[in-house]
């Protein structure tokens, strides 16, 4: 028992007792109530400190509490000061190390050290007797940049089914949509009039994109097909065969002739645009891959999946570089910032921002409590999230402030339940925002020219940042 006392309780046996216990029991190296000899940590030294204001310690393990020790009293300020002084130097150093933030932890712009809660005890690791109690100022969200609100100014109808995808061509003259009616339609951006309908898919068209390097349009659908359309002849010139199930999304590499598609078969495939060859099959996800994005810098491919993970891929090796497991629910949308080396992902739990190249977590954007189908962002730092219930939230990218919420009415004749946003995109000038919706329409938004900071002030308060990481 004496050995057990020394091994297990040695680190706390030097802790001082109250004056009353000192008077009753005398020196601490006397035997305890079990008759065993005590092993104080400071033998041969005179105890110069006393803790006042706290309840006395029980004499040993397994001893019943007395009337005094049953009552938990909060220590006074002087008692807390004495307790800080009483801690040995090594313990103070451990506590100090614990209180310092990790080297790679993200610091919110404009925020002070986020690792310390308000009123935290900070101890000097050099000399425990010179320790001081310092209250840290609670970190606050920096003031967000003001953005004018966006307003609906045009509703375009023509599709006979849900509009599932949308893309704007590089010249900003027209845009293209894909629908559950199995057609691809090309619309004039300025007037909103239909220019062309392309037929060929035998099931819902889930993805469209226009090449910046050639006059090609690429599309994919739930019929497992990936098609390349020549826009000079308005005909399919290539098929990319290989996916075993519905193809949910696609993206083009910005600098090389490579197409990347993602599918319900849990894989993403990399295709050579010209030869139609499947360069790599990116396997690793355990459920449908809902979204894929490409960029010129490493990592060149980013996928989001219904298995709740995001993967950053090595294009050359065809293997995963990083797997991000922070989301708790399906990741249906990923968007890359056009200027910063960062990206965002959308899930029903929240929207998360990440830093390339290793996927370091930046912050959560909470509040859009719905199934988020689509994300897009412009150069001004306006992030748009569109959800299954028809709501659209607009955020300030830097601070994560939600400055506008939109829920447009459904097209006359549609059910209220047919309210859902499947895709959204800014045009090339970033002055218009287009949404593809479940009421079979395309809605076009633009910034309110009459709005100013006075008429639409930012209702922002310097709220304390919550330290929830995941």
Coordinates of C-alpha atoms in Angstrom, one line a residue:
X1 CA 0.0 0.0 0.0
X2 CA 2.9 2.4 0.8
X3 CA 4.4 1.7 -2.6
X4 CA 1.1 2.3 -4.3
X5 CA 0.7 5.6 -2.4
X6 CA 4.1 6.7 -3.5
X7 CA 3.7 5.7 -7.2
X8 CA 0.1 6.8 -7.8
X9 CA -0.2 9.8 -5.4
X10 CA 3.4 11.0 -5.1
X11 CA 2.8 13.9 -7.6
X12 CA 0.1 15.3 -5.3
X13 CA 1.4 14.4 -1.9
X14 CA 3.4 17.7 -1.7
X15 CA 0.2 19.7 -2.1
X16 CA -0.3 21.8 1.1
X17 CA -3.2 21.3 3.5
X18 CA -5.1 24.0 5.4
X19 CA -3.9 25.5 8.6
X20 CA -6.5 23.5 10.6
X21 CA -5.1 20.2 9.4
X22 CA -1.5 21.4 10.2
X23 CA -2.5 22.2 13.7
X24 CA -4.2 18.9 14.2
X25 CA -1.8 16.5 12.5
X26 CA 1.5 18.2 12.8
X27 CA 4.2 17.4 10.2
X28 CA 3.2 15.7 7.0
X29 CA 5.8 12.9 7.2
X30 CA 3.8 11.3 10.0
X31 CA 1.8 8.1 9.3
X32 CA -1.6 8.5 7.7
X33 CA -4.9 6.9 8.8
X34 CA -3.7 3.5 7.3
X35 CA -0.6 3.6 9.4
X36 CA 1.7 3.9 6.4
X37 CA 4.5 6.4 6.2
X38 CA 3.9 9.4 3.8
X39 CA 6.3 10.3 1.0
X40 CA 6.1 14.0 0.5
X41 CA 7.7 15.3 -2.7
X42 CA 9.6 18.0 -0.8
X43 CA 11.4 16.1 1.9
X44 CA 14.0 18.1 3.7
X45 CA 12.4 21.4 2.7
X46 CA 10.2 23.7 4.8
X47 CA 6.8 24.3 3.3
X48 CA 6.4 28.1 3.1
X49 CA 3.1 28.3 1.3
X50 CA -0.5 27.6 2.4
X51 CA -3.6 27.4 0.3
X52 CA -6.5 29.3 1.9
X53 CA -10.1 29.4 0.9
X54 CA -10.3 25.9 -0.6
X55 CA -11.6 22.8 1.1
X56 CA -9.1 20.5 2.9
X57 CA -7.8 17.4 1.2
X58 CA -8.9 13.9 2.5
X59 CA -5.9 12.3 4.3
X60 CA -5.6 9.4 1.8
X61 CA -7.4 7.4 -0.8
X62 CA -10.5 5.5 0.3
X63 CA -11.1 7.7 3.3
X64 CA -14.6 9.0 3.8
X65 CA -15.2 12.7 3.4
X66 CA -15.9 14.7 6.4
X67 CA -18.5 17.4 6.7
X68 CA -15.9 20.0 5.7
X69 CA -14.6 18.1 2.7
X70 CA -18.1 17.3 1.3
X71 CA -18.7 21.0 0.6
X72 CA -17.1 22.3 -2.6
X73 CA -16.1 25.9 -2.1
X74 CA -14.9 28.0 -5.0
X75 CA -11.3 29.2 -4.3
X76 CA -10.8 32.9 -3.7
X77 CA -8.4 35.0 -5.9
X78 CA -5.7 34.8 -3.3
X79 CA -6.2 31.0 -3.0
X80 CA -5.8 30.6 -6.8
X81 CA -2.7 32.8 -6.7
X82 CA -1.2 30.6 -3.9
X83 CA -2.1 27.4 -5.9
X84 CA -0.3 28.7 -9.0
X85 CA 2.8 29.4 -6.8
X86 CA 2.5 25.9 -5.3
X87 CA 2.7 24.1 -8.5
X88 CA 6.2 22.7 -9.2
X89 CA 8.2 24.1 -12.1
X90 CA 7.9 21.0 -14.3
X91 CA 4.1 21.1 -13.9
X92 CA 3.9 24.8 -14.8
X93 CA 6.0 24.0 -17.9
X94 CA 3.6 21.3 -19.0
X95 CA 0.6 23.6 -18.5
X96 CA 2.3 26.4 -20.4
X97 CA 3.0 24.0 -23.3
X98 CA -0.6 22.9 -23.3
X99 CA -1.9 26.4 -23.5
X100 CA 0.2 27.4 -26.6
X101 CA -1.4 26.8 -30.0
X102 CA -0.2 24.2 -32.4
X103 CA 2.2 25.6 -35.0
X104 CA 0.1 24.8 -38.0
X105 CA -3.2 26.0 -36.5
X106 CA -5.1 28.5 -38.6
X107 CA -5.2 32.1 -37.2
X108 CA -8.4 33.9 -38.2
X109 CA -7.6 37.1 -40.0
X110 CA -7.7 40.0 -37.5
X111 CA -8.3 37.7 -34.6
X112 CA -6.0 37.4 -31.6
X113 CA -4.6 34.0 -30.3
X114 CA -7.6 31.7 -30.5
X115 CA -6.1 28.9 -28.4
X116 CA -6.9 30.7 -25.1
X117 CA -10.4 31.0 -23.7
X118 CA -11.4 34.2 -21.9
X119 CA -9.8 34.4 -18.5
X120 CA -7.3 31.6 -19.1
X121 CA -4.5 31.1 -16.6
X122 CA -1.1 31.7 -18.3
X123 CA 2.0 30.6 -16.4
X124 CA 5.6 31.5 -16.8
X125 CA 7.5 28.3 -17.6
X126 CA 10.8 29.8 -16.6
X127 CA 10.1 30.4 -12.9
X128 CA 6.9 29.1 -11.2
X129 CA 7.2 31.5 -8.3
X130 CA 7.0 34.5 -10.6
X131 CA 3.9 33.2 -12.3
X132 CA 1.0 35.6 -12.9
X133 CA -2.7 35.3 -13.7
X134 CA -3.4 37.1 -17.0
X135 CA -6.8 37.3 -18.7
X136 CA -6.7 36.8 -22.4
X137 CA -9.0 39.0 -24.5
X138 CA -11.7 36.8 -26.3
X139 CA -11.1 36.7 -30.1
X140 CA -13.7 38.3 -32.3
X141 CA -14.7 38.0 -36.0
X142 CA -13.2 40.8 -38.0
X143 CA -15.7 43.1 -39.7
X144 CA -16.8 41.6 -43.0
X145 CA -16.4 43.4 -46.4
X146 CA -19.6 45.0 -47.5
X147 CA -21.3 43.4 -50.6
X148 CA -24.4 44.8 -52.3
X149 CA -27.4 42.4 -52.1
X150 CA -28.3 40.4 -55.2
X151 CA -31.8 40.6 -56.6
X152 CA -33.8 38.4 -59.1
X153 CA -34.3 40.1 -62.4
X154 CA -35.1 37.3 -64.9
X155 CA -36.6 33.8 -64.9
X156 CA -36.0 31.7 -68.0
X157 CA -38.2 28.7 -68.8
X158 CA -38.0 26.1 -71.6
X159 CA -36.8 22.9 -70.0
X160 CA -39.4 20.1 -69.4
X161 CA -37.6 18.7 -66.3
X162 CA -35.4 19.7 -63.4
X163 CA -32.5 21.8 -64.6
X164 CA -29.5 19.9 -63.1
X165 CA -26.4 21.7 -64.4
X166 CA -25.2 25.0 -65.8
X167 CA -22.1 26.5 -67.4
X168 CA -21.1 29.9 -69.0
X169 CA -18.9 29.9 -72.1
X170 CA -15.6 31.8 -71.9
X171 CA -16.7 34.6 -74.3
X172 CA -19.7 35.4 -72.0
X173 CA -22.1 35.4 -75.0
X174 CA -24.2 32.4 -74.1
X175 CA -24.6 29.7 -71.4
X176 CA -25.6 26.1 -71.5
X177 CA -27.9 24.0 -69.2
X178 CA -28.5 20.3 -68.8
X179 CA -31.8 18.9 -67.6
X180 CA -33.8 15.8 -66.5
X181 CA -35.6 16.1 -69.8
X182 CA -32.4 14.6 -71.4
X183 CA -31.7 17.7 -73.4
X184 CA -28.9 20.3 -73.4
X185 CA -30.0 23.8 -74.2
X186 CA -27.9 26.8 -75.2
X187 CA -29.2 30.2 -74.2
X188 CA -28.3 33.8 -75.1
X189 CA -26.9 35.4 -71.9
X190 CA -28.0 39.0 -72.7
X191 CA -31.6 38.3 -73.8
X192 CA -32.2 34.9 -72.1
X193 CA -33.6 33.5 -75.4
X194 CA -33.1 29.9 -76.5
X195 CA -30.5 29.5 -79.2
X196 CA -30.1 25.7 -79.6
X197 CA -31.2 22.4 -78.1
X198 CA -28.9 19.3 -78.3
X199 CA -30.4 15.8 -77.9
X200 CA -28.4 12.6 -77.5
X201 CA -28.4 11.6 -73.8
X202 CA -31.0 8.9 -72.9
X203 CA -31.2 10.0 -69.3
X204 CA -30.8 13.0 -67.0
X205 CA -27.9 15.3 -68.0
X206 CA -25.9 15.9 -64.8
X207 CA -22.9 17.9 -65.9
X208 CA -21.9 20.4 -68.7
X209 CA -18.8 22.4 -69.2
X210 CA -17.4 24.5 -72.1
X211 CA -13.8 24.2 -73.1
X212 CA -11.6 27.3 -73.0
X213 CA -9.0 25.7 -75.3
X214 CA -11.2 24.4 -78.1
X215 CA -14.8 24.8 -79.5
X216 CA -16.0 21.8 -77.5
X217 CA -18.8 21.2 -75.1
X218 CA -18.6 18.3 -72.7
X219 CA -21.6 16.6 -71.0
X220 CA -22.3 13.7 -68.8
X221 CA -25.4 12.0 -67.5
X222 CA -27.1 9.3 -65.6
X223 CA -26.9 7.1 -68.7
X224 CA -23.2 6.5 -67.9
X225 CA -22.2 8.5 -71.0
X226 CA -19.6 11.2 -71.3
X227 CA -19.9 13.1 -74.6
X228 CA -17.8 15.7 -76.4
X229 CA -19.8 18.0 -78.7
X230 CA -18.3 20.0 -81.5
X231 CA -20.0 23.4 -81.4
X232 CA -19.1 24.2 -85.0
X233 CA -21.3 21.3 -86.2
X234 CA -23.4 20.8 -83.1
X235 CA -22.7 17.1 -83.1
X236 CA -21.2 14.5 -80.8
X237 CA -17.7 13.8 -82.0
X238 CA -16.4 11.6 -79.1
X239 CA -17.6 9.3 -76.4
X240 CA -15.7 8.4 -73.3
X241 CA -16.6 4.9 -72.2
X242 CA -15.6 3.4 -68.8
X243 CA -17.9 4.4 -66.0
X244 CA -20.1 1.6 -64.6
X245 CA -22.9 3.8 -63.3
X246 CA -24.4 7.3 -63.5
X247 CA -21.8 10.1 -64.1
X248 CA -22.5 12.9 -61.7
X249 CA -20.0 15.6 -62.6
X250 CA -17.1 16.6 -64.8
X251 CA -14.4 19.3 -65.1
X252 CA -11.7 20.3 -67.5
X253 CA -8.1 20.8 -66.6
X254 CA -7.2 24.5 -67.2
X255 CA -3.8 24.0 -68.9
X256 CA -3.7 20.5 -70.4
X257 CA -6.2 18.6 -72.6
X258 CA -7.5 16.4 -69.8
X259 CA -11.1 15.8 -68.7
X260 CA -12.0 14.5 -65.3
X261 CA -15.4 12.8 -64.5
X262 CA -16.9 11.5 -61.3
X263 CA -19.5 8.8 -60.9
X264 CA -21.9 6.8 -58.7
X265 CA -19.5 3.9 -59.2
X266 CA -17.3 5.5 -56.5
X267 CA -14.5 6.4 -58.9
X268 CA -13.3 9.5 -60.8
X269 CA -11.7 9.0 -64.2
X270 CA -9.1 11.0 -66.0
X271 CA -9.5 11.1 -69.8
X272 CA -7.2 12.3 -72.6
X273 CA -9.6 14.6 -74.5
X274 CA -8.1 13.8 -78.0
X275 CA -7.5 10.1 -77.8
X276 CA -10.5 9.2 -75.5
X277 CA -8.1 7.1 -73.5
X278 CA -8.7 6.6 -69.7
X279 CA -5.4 7.8 -68.3
X280 CA -6.2 7.0 -64.6
X281 CA -9.1 5.6 -62.6
X282 CA -9.1 7.4 -59.2
X283 CA -10.4 4.8 -56.8
X284 CA -10.5 5.2 -53.0
X285 CA -13.9 6.6 -52.3
X286 CA -16.4 4.1 -50.8
X287 CA -19.6 5.7 -52.1
X288 CA -20.7 7.8 -55.0
X289 CA -18.4 10.7 -56.0
X290 CA -20.7 13.7 -56.3
X291 CA -18.3 16.5 -57.4
X292 CA -14.9 17.0 -59.0
X293 CA -12.8 20.1 -59.5
X294 CA -9.5 20.7 -61.4
X295 CA -6.8 23.3 -61.0
X296 CA -3.3 24.0 -62.5
X297 CA -1.5 23.9 -59.1
X298 CA -1.1 20.9 -56.9
X299 CA -3.2 19.1 -55.9
X300 CA -4.6 19.2 -59.4
X301 CA -7.8 17.2 -58.7
X302 CA -10.3 17.5 -55.8
X303 CA -13.3 15.2 -55.3
X304 CA -16.2 15.2 -52.8
X305 CA -18.2 12.1 -52.1
X306 CA -21.3 10.7 -50.4
X307 CA -18.9 8.8 -48.2
X308 CA -18.4 12.2 -46.4
X309 CA -14.8 12.6 -47.4
X310 CA -12.9 15.0 -49.7
X311 CA -9.8 13.7 -51.5
X312 CA -7.0 15.7 -53.0
X313 CA -5.3 13.7 -55.8
X314 CA -1.9 13.5 -57.4
X315 CA -2.7 13.7 -61.2
X316 CA 0.6 12.2 -62.4
X317 CA 0.5 9.2 -60.0
X318 CA -3.3 8.8 -60.0
X319 CA -3.3 8.4 -56.2
X320 CA -4.7 10.2 -53.2
X321 CA -2.5 12.9 -51.6
X322 CA -4.8 13.8 -48.7
X323 CA -8.1 12.5 -47.4
X324 CA -10.2 15.0 -45.4
X325 CA -12.7 13.4 -43.1
X326 CA -14.1 16.4 -41.2
X327 CA -17.5 16.4 -42.7
X328 CA -20.2 14.2 -41.1
X329 CA -22.5 14.0 -44.1
X330 CA -22.3 13.7 -47.9
X331 CA -20.1 16.3 -49.7
X332 CA -22.0 17.2 -52.8
X333 CA -20.3 20.5 -53.7
X334 CA -16.7 21.8 -53.9
X335 CA -15.6 25.2 -55.2
X336 CA -12.1 26.6 -55.7
X337 CA -11.5 30.3 -55.0
X338 CA -10.4 32.1 -58.3
X339 CA -7.6 34.1 -56.6
X340 CA -6.7 32.5 -53.2
X341 CA -5.1 29.1 -52.8
X342 CA -8.1 27.9 -50.9
X343 CA -11.4 26.0 -51.5
X344 CA -14.7 25.3 -49.8
X345 CA -16.9 22.2 -49.5
X346 CA -20.6 22.0 -48.9
X347 CA -22.4 19.4 -46.8
X348 CA -25.7 19.3 -44.8
X349 CA -23.7 19.7 -41.6
X350 CA -22.0 23.0 -42.7
X351 CA -19.7 24.6 -45.3
X352 CA -16.0 24.3 -44.6
X353 CA -13.1 26.3 -46.0
X354 CA -9.7 24.7 -46.5
X355 CA -6.2 25.7 -47.5
X356 CA -4.2 24.1 -50.2
X357 CA -2.0 22.1 -50.7
X358 CA -2.6 19.9 -47.7
X359 CA -6.2 20.7 -46.9
X360 CA -5.6 22.6 -43.7
X361 CA -8.9 23.5 -42.1
X362 CA -9.7 27.3 -42.0
X363 CA -13.2 27.8 -40.7
X364 CA -16.8 26.6 -40.7
X365 CA -19.6 28.6 -42.3
X366 CA -22.7 27.5 -40.4
X367 CA -26.3 28.4 -40.8
X368 CA -27.4 26.9 -44.2
X369 CA -29.2 24.0 -42.6
X370 CA -30.1 22.1 -45.7
X371 CA -28.7 19.7 -48.3
X372 CA -26.2 21.9 -50.2
X373 CA -26.1 20.9 -53.9
X374 CA -23.9 23.7 -55.3
X375 CA -21.3 26.3 -54.4
X376 CA -19.8 29.1 -56.4
X377 CA -17.6 32.0 -55.6
X378 CA -16.5 35.2 -57.5
X379 CA -13.3 37.3 -57.3
X380 CA -14.9 39.7 -54.9
X381 CA -15.2 37.0 -52.3
X382 CA -18.9 36.4 -52.6
X383 CA -19.6 32.7 -51.9
X384 CA -23.0 31.4 -52.9
X385 CA -24.5 28.1 -51.6
X386 CA -27.6 26.6 -53.1
X387 CA -29.7 24.0 -51.4
X388 CA -32.3 21.3 -52.0
X389 CA -35.0 23.3 -50.3
X390 CA -34.7 26.2 -52.7
X391 CA -32.8 28.5 -50.3
X392 CA -29.7 30.4 -51.4
X393 CA -27.2 31.9 -49.0
X394 CA -24.6 34.5 -49.8
X395 CA -21.4 34.7 -47.7
X396 CA -18.4 36.9 -47.3
X397 CA -15.5 34.5 -48.1
X398 CA -12.9 36.0 -45.8
X399 CA -15.0 36.2 -42.6
X400 CA -17.7 33.6 -43.2
X401 CA -20.4 36.2 -42.6
X402 CA -23.8 35.4 -44.1
X403 CA -24.9 38.7 -45.6
X404 CA -28.0 37.6 -47.6
X405 CA -30.5 34.8 -47.7
X406 CA -32.8 34.3 -50.8
X407 CA -35.7 32.0 -51.3
X408 CA -37.2 32.8 -54.7
X409 CA -40.8 31.8 -55.4
X410 CA -41.3 28.8 -57.6
X411 CA -42.6 29.2 -61.2
X412 CA -46.4 29.5 -61.4
X413 CA -48.0 26.1 -61.8
X414 CA -45.2 24.4 -59.8
X415 CA -45.6 22.8 -56.4
X416 CA -43.9 24.4 -53.5
X417 CA -42.1 21.2 -53.0
X418 CA -40.5 21.7 -56.4
X419 CA -38.2 24.3 -54.9
X420 CA -34.6 23.4 -55.1
X421 CA -31.3 24.7 -56.5
X422 CA -29.2 22.1 -58.2
X423 CA -26.5 24.3 -59.7
X424 CA -25.3 27.9 -59.8
X425 CA -22.6 29.9 -61.6
X426 CA -21.4 33.4 -62.1
X427 CA -21.0 34.7 -65.6
X428 CA -17.5 35.7 -66.8
X429 CA -18.0 39.3 -65.8
X430 CA -19.2 38.2 -62.4
X431 CA -22.1 40.7 -62.6
X432 CA -24.7 38.0 -63.0
X433 CA -25.5 34.9 -61.0
X434 CA -27.4 32.1 -62.7
X435 CA -29.2 29.3 -60.8
X436 CA -30.6 26.0 -62.2
X437 CA -33.7 24.9 -60.3
X438 CA -36.2 22.2 -59.7
X439 CA -39.1 24.2 -61.0
X440 CA -37.6 23.7 -64.5
X441 CA -36.4 27.3 -64.7
X442 CA -33.1 29.2 -64.8
X443 CA -33.1 32.3 -62.5
X444 CA -30.8 35.2 -63.2
X445 CA -29.7 37.5 -60.4
X446 CA -27.7 40.7 -60.4
X447 CA -26.3 43.1 -57.8
X448 CA -28.7 45.8 -56.6
X449 CA -27.2 49.0 -58.1
X450 CA -29.2 51.3 -55.8
X451 CA -27.9 49.6 -52.6
X452 CA -25.3 51.4 -50.4
X453 CA -23.7 50.7 -47.1
X454 CA -26.2 53.1 -45.6
X455 CA -29.3 51.5 -47.1
X456 CA -28.1 47.9 -46.5
X457 CA -25.8 48.1 -43.5
X458 CA -23.9 45.0 -42.3
X459 CA -25.7 43.8 -39.2
X460 CA -22.5 42.6 -37.7
X461 CA -21.5 42.4 -34.1
X462 CA -18.0 41.5 -32.9
X463 CA -19.2 38.1 -31.7
X464 CA -16.8 35.8 -29.8
X465 CA -15.5 33.1 -32.2
X466 CA -16.6 29.6 -31.2
X467 CA -13.8 27.2 -31.1
X468 CA -15.6 24.3 -32.8
X469 CA -13.2 22.8 -35.2
X470 CA -15.2 20.0 -36.8

